[in-house]
Coordinates of C-alpha atoms and ligand atoms in Angstrom, one line a residue:
M175 CA 92.8 144.0 100.6
D176 CA 93.2 142.0 103.5
R177 CA 95.0 138.4 103.5
F178 CA 95.1 135.2 105.2
L179 CA 97.9 133.8 106.8
V180 CA 97.4 129.9 106.9
S181 CA 99.8 127.7 108.8
G182 CA 99.6 124.1 107.4
G183 CA 99.5 120.7 109.2
A184 CA 96.3 121.0 111.3
R185 CA 94.0 117.9 110.6
L186 CA 90.7 119.4 110.4
A187 CA 87.9 117.9 113.1
G188 CA 84.6 119.0 114.5
Q189 CA 81.2 120.1 112.9
V190 CA 80.6 123.1 110.6
E191 CA 77.6 124.8 109.6
V192 CA 76.4 125.6 106.0
S193 CA 74.4 128.7 105.3
G194 CA 72.1 129.4 102.3
A195 CA 73.7 129.4 98.9
K196 CA 75.1 132.8 97.2
N197 CA 74.2 131.4 93.7
S198 CA 70.7 131.1 94.8
V199 CA 70.0 134.1 97.1
L200 CA 71.4 136.4 94.3
K201 CA 69.0 135.3 91.9
L202 CA 65.7 135.3 94.6
M203 CA 66.9 138.6 95.6
A204 CA 66.6 139.7 91.6
A205 CA 62.9 137.6 91.7
A206 CA 61.8 139.8 94.5
L207 CA 61.8 142.5 91.7
L208 CA 58.9 140.7 90.2
A209 CA 56.4 141.5 92.7
E210 CA 55.4 144.7 94.4
G211 CA 55.5 144.8 98.4
T212 CA 57.6 142.9 100.9
T213 CA 59.5 139.5 99.9
V214 CA 61.2 138.1 103.0
L215 CA 64.2 135.8 102.3
T216 CA 66.0 133.4 105.1
N217 CA 69.0 131.3 105.3
V218 CA 70.8 134.2 103.8
P219 CA 74.5 134.0 104.1
D220 CA 76.5 136.8 105.4
I221 CA 78.9 137.6 102.5
L222 CA 79.7 140.5 100.4
D223 CA 78.0 139.4 97.4
V224 CA 74.7 139.9 98.9
T225 CA 75.6 143.2 100.1
I226 CA 76.1 144.3 97.0
M227 CA 73.0 142.7 95.3
G228 CA 71.1 144.9 97.9
E229 CA 72.8 148.0 96.8
V230 CA 71.7 147.1 93.1
L231 CA 68.2 146.6 94.6
R232 CA 68.4 149.9 96.7
R233 CA 69.1 151.9 93.8
L234 CA 66.5 150.4 91.8
G235 CA 64.1 152.1 94.4
C236 CA 63.8 149.1 96.4
Q237 CA 63.9 149.1 100.5
V238 CA 66.5 146.6 101.4
V239 CA 66.9 145.6 105.1
R240 CA 69.3 143.1 106.2
G241 CA 68.9 141.0 109.4
D242 CA 70.1 137.8 111.2
A243 CA 70.6 135.2 108.0
R244 CA 67.7 137.0 106.3
V245 CA 67.0 139.8 103.9
E246 CA 63.7 141.8 103.6
I247 CA 62.9 143.6 100.1
T248 CA 60.3 146.2 99.8
V249 CA 59.5 146.6 95.9
P250 CA 57.7 150.0 94.9
A251 CA 54.7 149.9 92.2
R252 CA 57.3 151.2 89.8
P253 CA 60.9 150.0 90.3
G254 CA 63.8 151.9 88.3
H255 CA 65.2 150.0 85.7
E256 CA 68.9 150.5 85.8
A257 CA 71.6 148.6 87.2
D258 CA 75.1 150.5 87.0
Y259 CA 78.4 149.4 85.9
D260 CA 80.0 150.1 89.3
L261 CA 78.0 147.4 91.0
V262 CA 77.4 144.7 87.9
R263 CA 81.1 144.9 87.4
R264 CA 81.6 143.4 91.0
I265 CA 79.2 140.7 90.5
R266 CA 78.1 139.1 87.3
A267 CA 75.4 137.7 89.1
S268 CA 73.5 141.2 88.8
I269 CA 72.6 140.4 85.5
A270 CA 69.7 138.5 86.9
V271 CA 67.9 141.9 87.2
L272 CA 67.5 141.9 83.3
G273 CA 64.8 139.6 83.1
P274 CA 62.5 140.7 86.3
L275 CA 63.5 144.3 84.9
V276 CA 61.9 143.8 81.5
A277 CA 59.1 141.8 82.6
R278 CA 58.1 144.2 85.2
C279 CA 59.0 147.5 83.7
G280 CA 58.8 147.2 80.1
Q281 CA 62.7 148.1 80.1
A282 CA 65.9 147.5 81.8
K283 CA 69.4 149.2 81.2
V284 CA 71.9 147.0 82.8
A285 CA 75.8 147.3 82.6
L286 CA 77.6 144.7 80.6
P287 CA 80.0 143.0 83.0
G288 CA 83.5 143.4 82.0
G289 CA 84.5 141.5 78.8
D290 CA 80.9 140.6 77.6
A291 CA 79.1 142.0 74.5
I292 CA 76.2 140.8 72.6
G293 CA 76.7 137.9 70.6
S294 CA 80.1 137.1 72.3
R295 CA 80.2 134.2 74.7
G296 CA 78.9 135.6 78.0
L297 CA 75.5 136.8 77.6
D298 CA 74.2 135.6 73.9
M299 CA 71.7 133.1 75.3
H300 CA 70.3 135.5 77.6
V301 CA 69.7 138.1 74.7
A302 CA 68.5 135.6 72.2
G303 CA 65.9 134.1 74.7
L304 CA 64.7 137.9 75.5
V305 CA 64.6 138.6 71.8
K306 CA 62.2 135.4 71.3
L307 CA 60.1 136.7 74.1
G308 CA 59.5 139.7 71.9
A309 CA 62.2 142.4 73.4
S310 CA 64.4 144.6 71.6
V311 CA 67.6 144.3 72.9
D312 CA 70.6 146.5 72.2
S313 CA 74.0 147.1 73.4
E314 CA 74.9 150.7 73.9
H315 CA 77.9 152.6 75.5
G316 CA 78.6 149.5 77.5
Y317 CA 75.1 148.8 78.6
L318 CA 72.4 146.3 77.6
I319 CA 69.2 148.0 76.9
A320 CA 66.1 145.8 76.4
R321 CA 62.6 146.9 75.8
A322 CA 59.3 145.2 75.3
P323 CA 56.2 146.8 76.5
Q324 CA 54.6 143.2 76.8
L325 CA 56.4 140.1 76.5
S326 CA 55.2 136.9 74.9
G327 CA 55.6 133.1 75.5
A328 CA 57.7 131.4 73.0
S329 CA 59.9 128.5 72.6
V330 CA 63.7 128.8 73.9
W331 CA 66.0 126.5 73.2
L332 CA 69.4 127.2 74.8
D333 CA 72.4 126.1 73.0
F334 CA 74.1 125.4 76.3
P335 CA 72.4 124.6 79.9
S336 CA 73.4 128.2 80.9
V337 CA 72.4 128.7 84.7
G338 CA 72.0 132.3 84.3
A339 CA 70.5 132.2 81.2
T340 CA 67.8 130.0 82.3
E341 CA 67.1 131.8 85.3
N342 CA 67.1 135.5 83.5
L343 CA 64.2 133.8 81.1
L344 CA 62.3 132.0 83.9
M345 CA 61.7 135.4 85.3
A346 CA 61.0 136.9 82.2
A347 CA 58.8 134.5 81.2
A348 CA 56.8 134.1 84.7
L349 CA 55.3 137.7 83.6
A350 CA 54.8 137.1 79.8
K351 CA 51.5 136.7 78.0
G352 CA 51.4 133.0 76.9
T353 CA 53.2 130.2 77.6
T354 CA 57.3 130.0 77.3
V355 CA 59.2 126.6 76.8
I356 CA 62.8 126.5 77.8
D357 CA 64.4 123.5 76.4
N358 CA 68.0 122.4 77.5
A359 CA 67.6 124.5 80.6
A360 CA 70.0 124.4 83.6
R361 CA 69.0 121.6 86.4
E362 CA 71.0 122.9 89.2
P363 CA 69.3 123.0 92.6
E364 CA 69.7 126.9 92.7
I365 CA 67.3 126.5 89.6
V366 CA 64.9 124.7 91.5
D367 CA 65.0 126.8 94.3
L368 CA 64.3 130.0 92.1
C369 CA 61.4 127.8 90.5
S370 CA 59.8 126.9 94.1
M371 CA 60.1 130.5 95.0
L372 CA 58.2 131.8 91.9
T373 CA 55.9 129.0 92.3
D374 CA 55.1 130.1 95.7
M375 CA 54.8 133.5 94.3
G376 CA 51.9 132.7 91.9
A377 CA 54.1 131.7 88.6
R378 CA 52.8 128.6 86.5
I379 CA 56.0 126.6 85.8
S380 CA 56.1 122.8 85.0
G381 CA 59.2 120.7 84.6
T382 CA 61.1 122.0 87.7
G383 CA 64.2 120.0 88.1
S384 CA 64.0 118.8 84.3
S385 CA 65.6 120.2 81.3
T386 CA 62.4 121.4 79.9
L387 CA 60.6 124.0 81.9
E388 CA 57.5 125.3 80.5
V389 CA 55.9 128.7 82.1
E390 CA 52.7 129.7 81.6
G391 CA 52.5 133.5 82.2
V392 CA 50.5 135.3 84.7
D393 CA 49.5 138.8 84.9
R394 CA 51.1 139.5 88.3
L395 CA 53.0 137.7 91.2
H396 CA 53.0 138.4 95.0
P397 CA 55.6 138.6 97.5
V398 CA 56.5 135.8 99.4
E399 CA 58.9 134.5 102.4
H400 CA 61.3 132.0 101.2
A401 CA 64.3 129.8 102.9
T402 CA 67.1 129.8 100.4
V403 CA 68.7 126.3 99.6
T404 CA 72.1 125.6 101.4
D405 CA 75.3 126.3 99.5
R406 CA 76.4 122.8 97.9
I407 CA 79.3 124.5 96.7
V408 CA 80.4 125.4 100.3
A409 CA 79.2 122.3 101.8
G410 CA 81.6 120.3 99.0
T411 CA 84.4 122.9 100.1
W412 CA 84.3 121.3 103.6
A413 CA 84.3 117.9 102.5
V414 CA 87.4 118.0 100.2
A415 CA 89.1 120.3 103.5
A416 CA 88.4 117.3 105.2
V417 CA 89.8 114.7 102.8
M418 CA 92.8 116.7 102.5
T419 CA 93.9 117.3 105.9
R420 CA 92.9 113.6 106.7
G421 CA 90.4 115.0 109.2
D422 CA 86.9 114.2 110.3
V423 CA 84.5 116.8 109.5
T424 CA 80.6 116.8 109.9
V425 CA 78.8 119.1 107.4
L426 CA 75.6 120.5 109.0
G427 CA 73.1 121.4 106.4
G428 CA 75.0 119.6 103.7
R429 CA 72.5 117.9 101.3
T430 CA 74.3 114.6 99.9
E431 CA 71.4 114.7 97.2
H432 CA 72.9 117.6 95.7
L433 CA 76.5 116.6 96.0
E434 CA 76.7 112.8 94.3
M435 CA 79.4 113.4 91.9
P436 CA 81.8 115.0 94.1
L437 CA 81.1 113.1 97.0
D438 CA 81.5 109.8 95.4
K439 CA 84.8 111.0 93.9
L440 CA 85.7 111.7 97.5
V441 CA 84.8 108.1 98.5
Q442 CA 87.1 107.2 95.1
A443 CA 89.7 108.9 96.9
G444 CA 89.9 106.9 100.1
A445 CA 87.0 108.7 102.4
E446 CA 84.2 107.6 104.1
V447 CA 81.3 109.5 103.8
S448 CA 78.1 109.1 105.7
Q449 CA 74.6 110.6 106.3
V450 CA 74.0 111.8 109.8
A451 CA 71.5 113.9 111.4
G452 CA 71.4 117.2 109.9
G453 CA 74.0 116.6 107.2
F454 CA 76.6 114.1 106.2
R455 CA 80.3 113.6 107.5
V456 CA 83.2 112.8 106.0
Q457 CA 86.4 110.9 107.6
M458 CA 89.8 110.6 106.2
D459 CA 92.6 108.4 107.7
R460 CA 95.1 108.2 104.8
R461 CA 96.8 110.3 101.8
P462 CA 94.1 110.6 99.4
R463 CA 94.2 108.8 95.9
A464 CA 94.3 110.7 93.0
V465 CA 90.8 111.2 91.1
D466 CA 90.0 112.4 87.5
V467 CA 87.5 115.2 87.1
V468 CA 85.4 116.3 84.2
T469 CA 83.3 119.1 84.9
L470 CA 79.9 119.4 83.2
P471 CA 76.4 121.1 83.7
Y472 CA 74.4 119.7 86.8
P473 CA 74.0 116.9 87.4
G474 CA 77.5 116.6 86.4
F475 CA 80.8 117.5 88.6
A476 CA 80.2 121.3 88.9
T477 CA 82.9 123.6 87.6
D478 CA 82.8 125.5 91.2
F479 CA 84.7 122.3 92.3
Q480 CA 87.2 121.8 89.7
P481 CA 89.8 124.3 91.5
L482 CA 89.0 122.0 94.9
F483 CA 89.7 119.0 93.3
L484 CA 92.7 120.5 91.5
G485 CA 94.0 121.3 94.9
L486 CA 93.3 118.0 96.3
N487 CA 95.0 115.9 93.6
T488 CA 98.1 118.0 94.5
V489 CA 99.0 116.3 97.4
A490 CA 97.4 112.8 96.0
E491 CA 98.9 109.6 95.7
G492 CA 99.2 109.1 91.6
T493 CA 98.3 111.2 88.6
A494 CA 95.0 112.8 88.0
M495 CA 93.7 114.2 84.9
I496 CA 91.4 117.4 85.2
T497 CA 88.9 118.3 82.0
E498 CA 87.3 121.7 82.3
N499 CA 84.6 121.9 79.9
V500 CA 82.2 124.9 81.3
F501 CA 84.6 127.8 81.7
E502 CA 87.4 128.5 79.3
S503 CA 89.9 130.3 81.4
R504 CA 89.9 128.5 84.8
W505 CA 93.2 127.8 85.1
M506 CA 94.8 131.3 86.7
F507 CA 94.7 129.5 89.8
V508 CA 97.3 126.6 88.6
N509 CA 100.1 129.0 88.6
E510 CA 99.3 130.0 92.5
L511 CA 99.5 126.6 93.1
V512 CA 102.6 125.6 91.6
R513 CA 104.4 128.6 93.7
L514 CA 103.4 126.3 96.5
G515 CA 104.9 123.4 94.6
A516 CA 102.3 121.8 93.0
E517 CA 103.1 119.8 89.7
V518 CA 100.5 120.6 87.4
R519 CA 100.6 120.8 83.3
T520 CA 97.9 122.8 81.4
D521 CA 96.8 122.0 77.8
G522 CA 93.5 123.5 76.5
H523 CA 90.5 122.0 78.6
H524 CA 92.9 119.5 80.5
A525 CA 94.9 119.6 83.6
V526 CA 97.1 116.8 84.4
V527 CA 98.2 116.7 88.3
R528 CA 101.0 114.6 89.5
G529 CA 100.5 114.3 93.5
R530 CA 103.2 114.8 95.9
E531 CA 103.5 114.1 99.6
Q532 CA 103.3 117.9 100.8
L533 CA 103.0 121.5 99.5
S534 CA 105.4 124.3 100.4
G535 CA 103.8 127.3 102.3
A536 CA 104.4 130.6 99.8
P537 CA 102.7 134.2 99.1
V538 CA 99.8 133.4 96.4
T539 CA 96.9 135.5 95.4
A540 CA 93.0 134.8 94.9
H541 CA 91.8 135.3 91.6
D542 CA 88.2 134.5 92.3
I543 CA 86.1 132.6 95.2
R544 CA 86.7 129.0 94.5
A545 CA 90.5 129.6 93.5
G546 CA 90.8 131.6 96.7
A547 CA 89.1 128.8 98.6
G548 CA 91.2 126.3 97.0
L549 CA 94.5 128.2 97.9
V550 CA 93.5 128.2 101.7
L551 CA 93.1 124.6 101.5
A552 CA 96.3 123.9 99.8
G553 CA 98.0 126.1 102.7
L554 CA 96.4 123.7 105.2
V555 CA 98.5 120.7 103.6
A556 CA 101.6 122.8 103.0
D557 CA 104.5 123.2 105.4
G558 CA 105.1 126.5 106.7
V559 CA 103.0 129.3 106.1
T560 CA 100.8 130.2 102.9
E561 CA 100.0 134.1 102.6
V562 CA 96.7 134.4 100.7
S563 CA 96.3 137.9 99.3
E564 CA 93.3 139.3 97.8
V565 CA 90.8 137.5 100.1
S566 CA 87.8 139.9 99.5
H567 CA 87.3 137.3 96.8
I568 CA 86.6 134.6 99.3
D569 CA 84.5 136.9 101.7
R570 CA 82.1 136.9 98.1
G571 CA 81.4 133.5 98.8
Y572 CA 82.1 131.9 101.9
E573 CA 80.5 133.1 105.5
G574 CA 82.7 133.3 108.4
F575 CA 85.6 131.2 106.8
V576 CA 88.3 131.8 108.7
D577 CA 86.1 131.4 112.0
K578 CA 84.6 128.1 110.5
L579 CA 88.3 126.7 110.0
T580 CA 89.6 128.0 113.2
A581 CA 86.9 126.2 115.0
L582 CA 87.9 122.8 113.0
G583 CA 91.5 123.2 114.3
A584 CA 93.4 125.2 111.7
D585 CA 95.7 127.8 112.1
V586 CA 94.4 130.6 109.9
R587 CA 94.4 134.3 110.6
R588 CA 93.3 137.4 109.1
E589 CA 95.5 140.3 108.6
P590 CA 94.7 144.0 107.3
A591 CA 96.1 145.1 103.8
V592 CA 99.4 146.2 104.6
E593 CA 100.0 149.9 103.3
E594 CA 102.7 150.0 100.7
P595 CA 104.3 153.7 101.3
W596 CA 106.9 153.4 98.4
L597 CA 103.6 153.2 96.2
S598 CA 102.6 156.8 97.3
Ligands
UD1_844 C1 77.0 130.1 87.2 C2 77.2 130.5 88.9 C3 78.7 129.8 88.5 C4 79.0 128.6 88.2 C5 78.3 128.5 86.4 C6 78.1 127.0 86.1 C7 76.2 132.1 89.8 C8 76.2 133.5 90.4 N1 77.3 131.9 89.2 O1 77.2 131.3 86.4 O2 79.5 129.8 90.1 O3 80.3 128.2 87.9 O4 76.8 129.0 86.8 O5 77.6 126.4 86.9 O6 74.9 131.2 89.9 N2 77.6 131.5 78.5 C9 77.8 131.8 77.1 N3 76.7 132.4 76.9 C10 75.4 132.9 77.8 C11 75.5 132.3 79.0 C12 76.6 131.4 79.3 O7 78.3 131.5 76.1 O8 74.4 133.8 77.4 C13 78.8 130.4 79.0 C14 79.7 131.0 79.8 O9 80.7 132.1 79.1 C15 80.2 129.8 80.5 C16 79.2 128.9 80.4 O10 78.1 129.4 79.3 O11 81.4 129.3 79.7 C17 78.4 128.6 81.5 O12 77.4 130.1 82.1 P1 76.4 129.8 82.8 O13 76.0 128.5 83.4 O14 75.6 131.1 82.5 O15 77.0 130.5 84.3 P2 76.7 131.2 85.1 O16 75.2 131.8 85.1 O17 77.5 132.7 84.9

């Protein structure tokens, strides 16, 4: 895999444009399955996950044509119903085809993403919800197999406001017979985006943006053209980068109303955040102050920002407590930060971060998208060179990351993977 070589010390300054949200577009692509014909998505980010999701749809019999920030998906009258392990294991989000396929084809066979099983943490709420809507769901040979000649509306109470379960159930309920009520639903802007596309397709949804969604099923939906909401996590990444490097960055396309908590934390850290035409601007002229963070479902502080704020606190003045409530194993990244000289201790859901003046460049590994971005930002405030390997994780979520960083004044290079002859 390629790696990034990040030379620390630059102050980021200038403008950066934010593309459409990965966490939205993948579900919008799945939602296209609900209607025969050609759905057009715009403001589509040029990232690896969109390519993989496109392949999932192609193998279901759809025609998928990528253009400049757009994707056209032509869905046949009778799409296939199987999503293979070789694709699903690469993006967990491909589980989003489960709901639409059962609703549209009466059956779905979708590989379990690694580590998940019926009843265990991971997909239990997706499964329980579909069962409430009248589907039978079994797990066989590493696949979830759902069948329902006709889904029927029902009341579903989610134990936790799961983003993925809310989306799968929304899409399934859109074509179910009767009314479905999803209580304790997730409220993320990406869910609102999905509701808005489904509504344009002819779905009857009320309560959009609230934790109770009511869906009155219809017989059929029609294809639409829809612009993907901008990526709040990417926008927030640029804001954190500006603060860490004591820079001045204007985030075009960034929507402050989707970023209230993280931007407020950056202000507490000492930044100035202002609304400007087409986005917002983040200015910082001092070492950041430590800020505590507690992750929660939206509108709480997003777990996807946790690695970025943990990174910020490693160079802040003071000590911060980071509490992770959404995902259990999101601390792998800490070992990499420690390689850069960070002072972090974890205990259960908590990490205590003692800030230091500067980190020290070293080779590190990106284990997931946000941790990967967090390591690049840490490299920007480390002395010497930080070599981030396995950057295909970063490619999954950040469009043109190196080019955008370079345009803001960072010294970052992409290097092709090095052959290791001793391995052959
Ligand atoms: C989505 C986002 C991810 C973000 C997360 C939380 C995408 C592609 N990914 O992931 O970036 O970090 O929301 O905001 O949109 N859980 C269960 N049972 C279930 C479903 C979930 O126990 O049936 C647990 C998960 O293991 C996890 C927590 O609930 O601990 C949150 O999961 P969920 O909100 O579903 O996240 P995703 O949709 O997977």
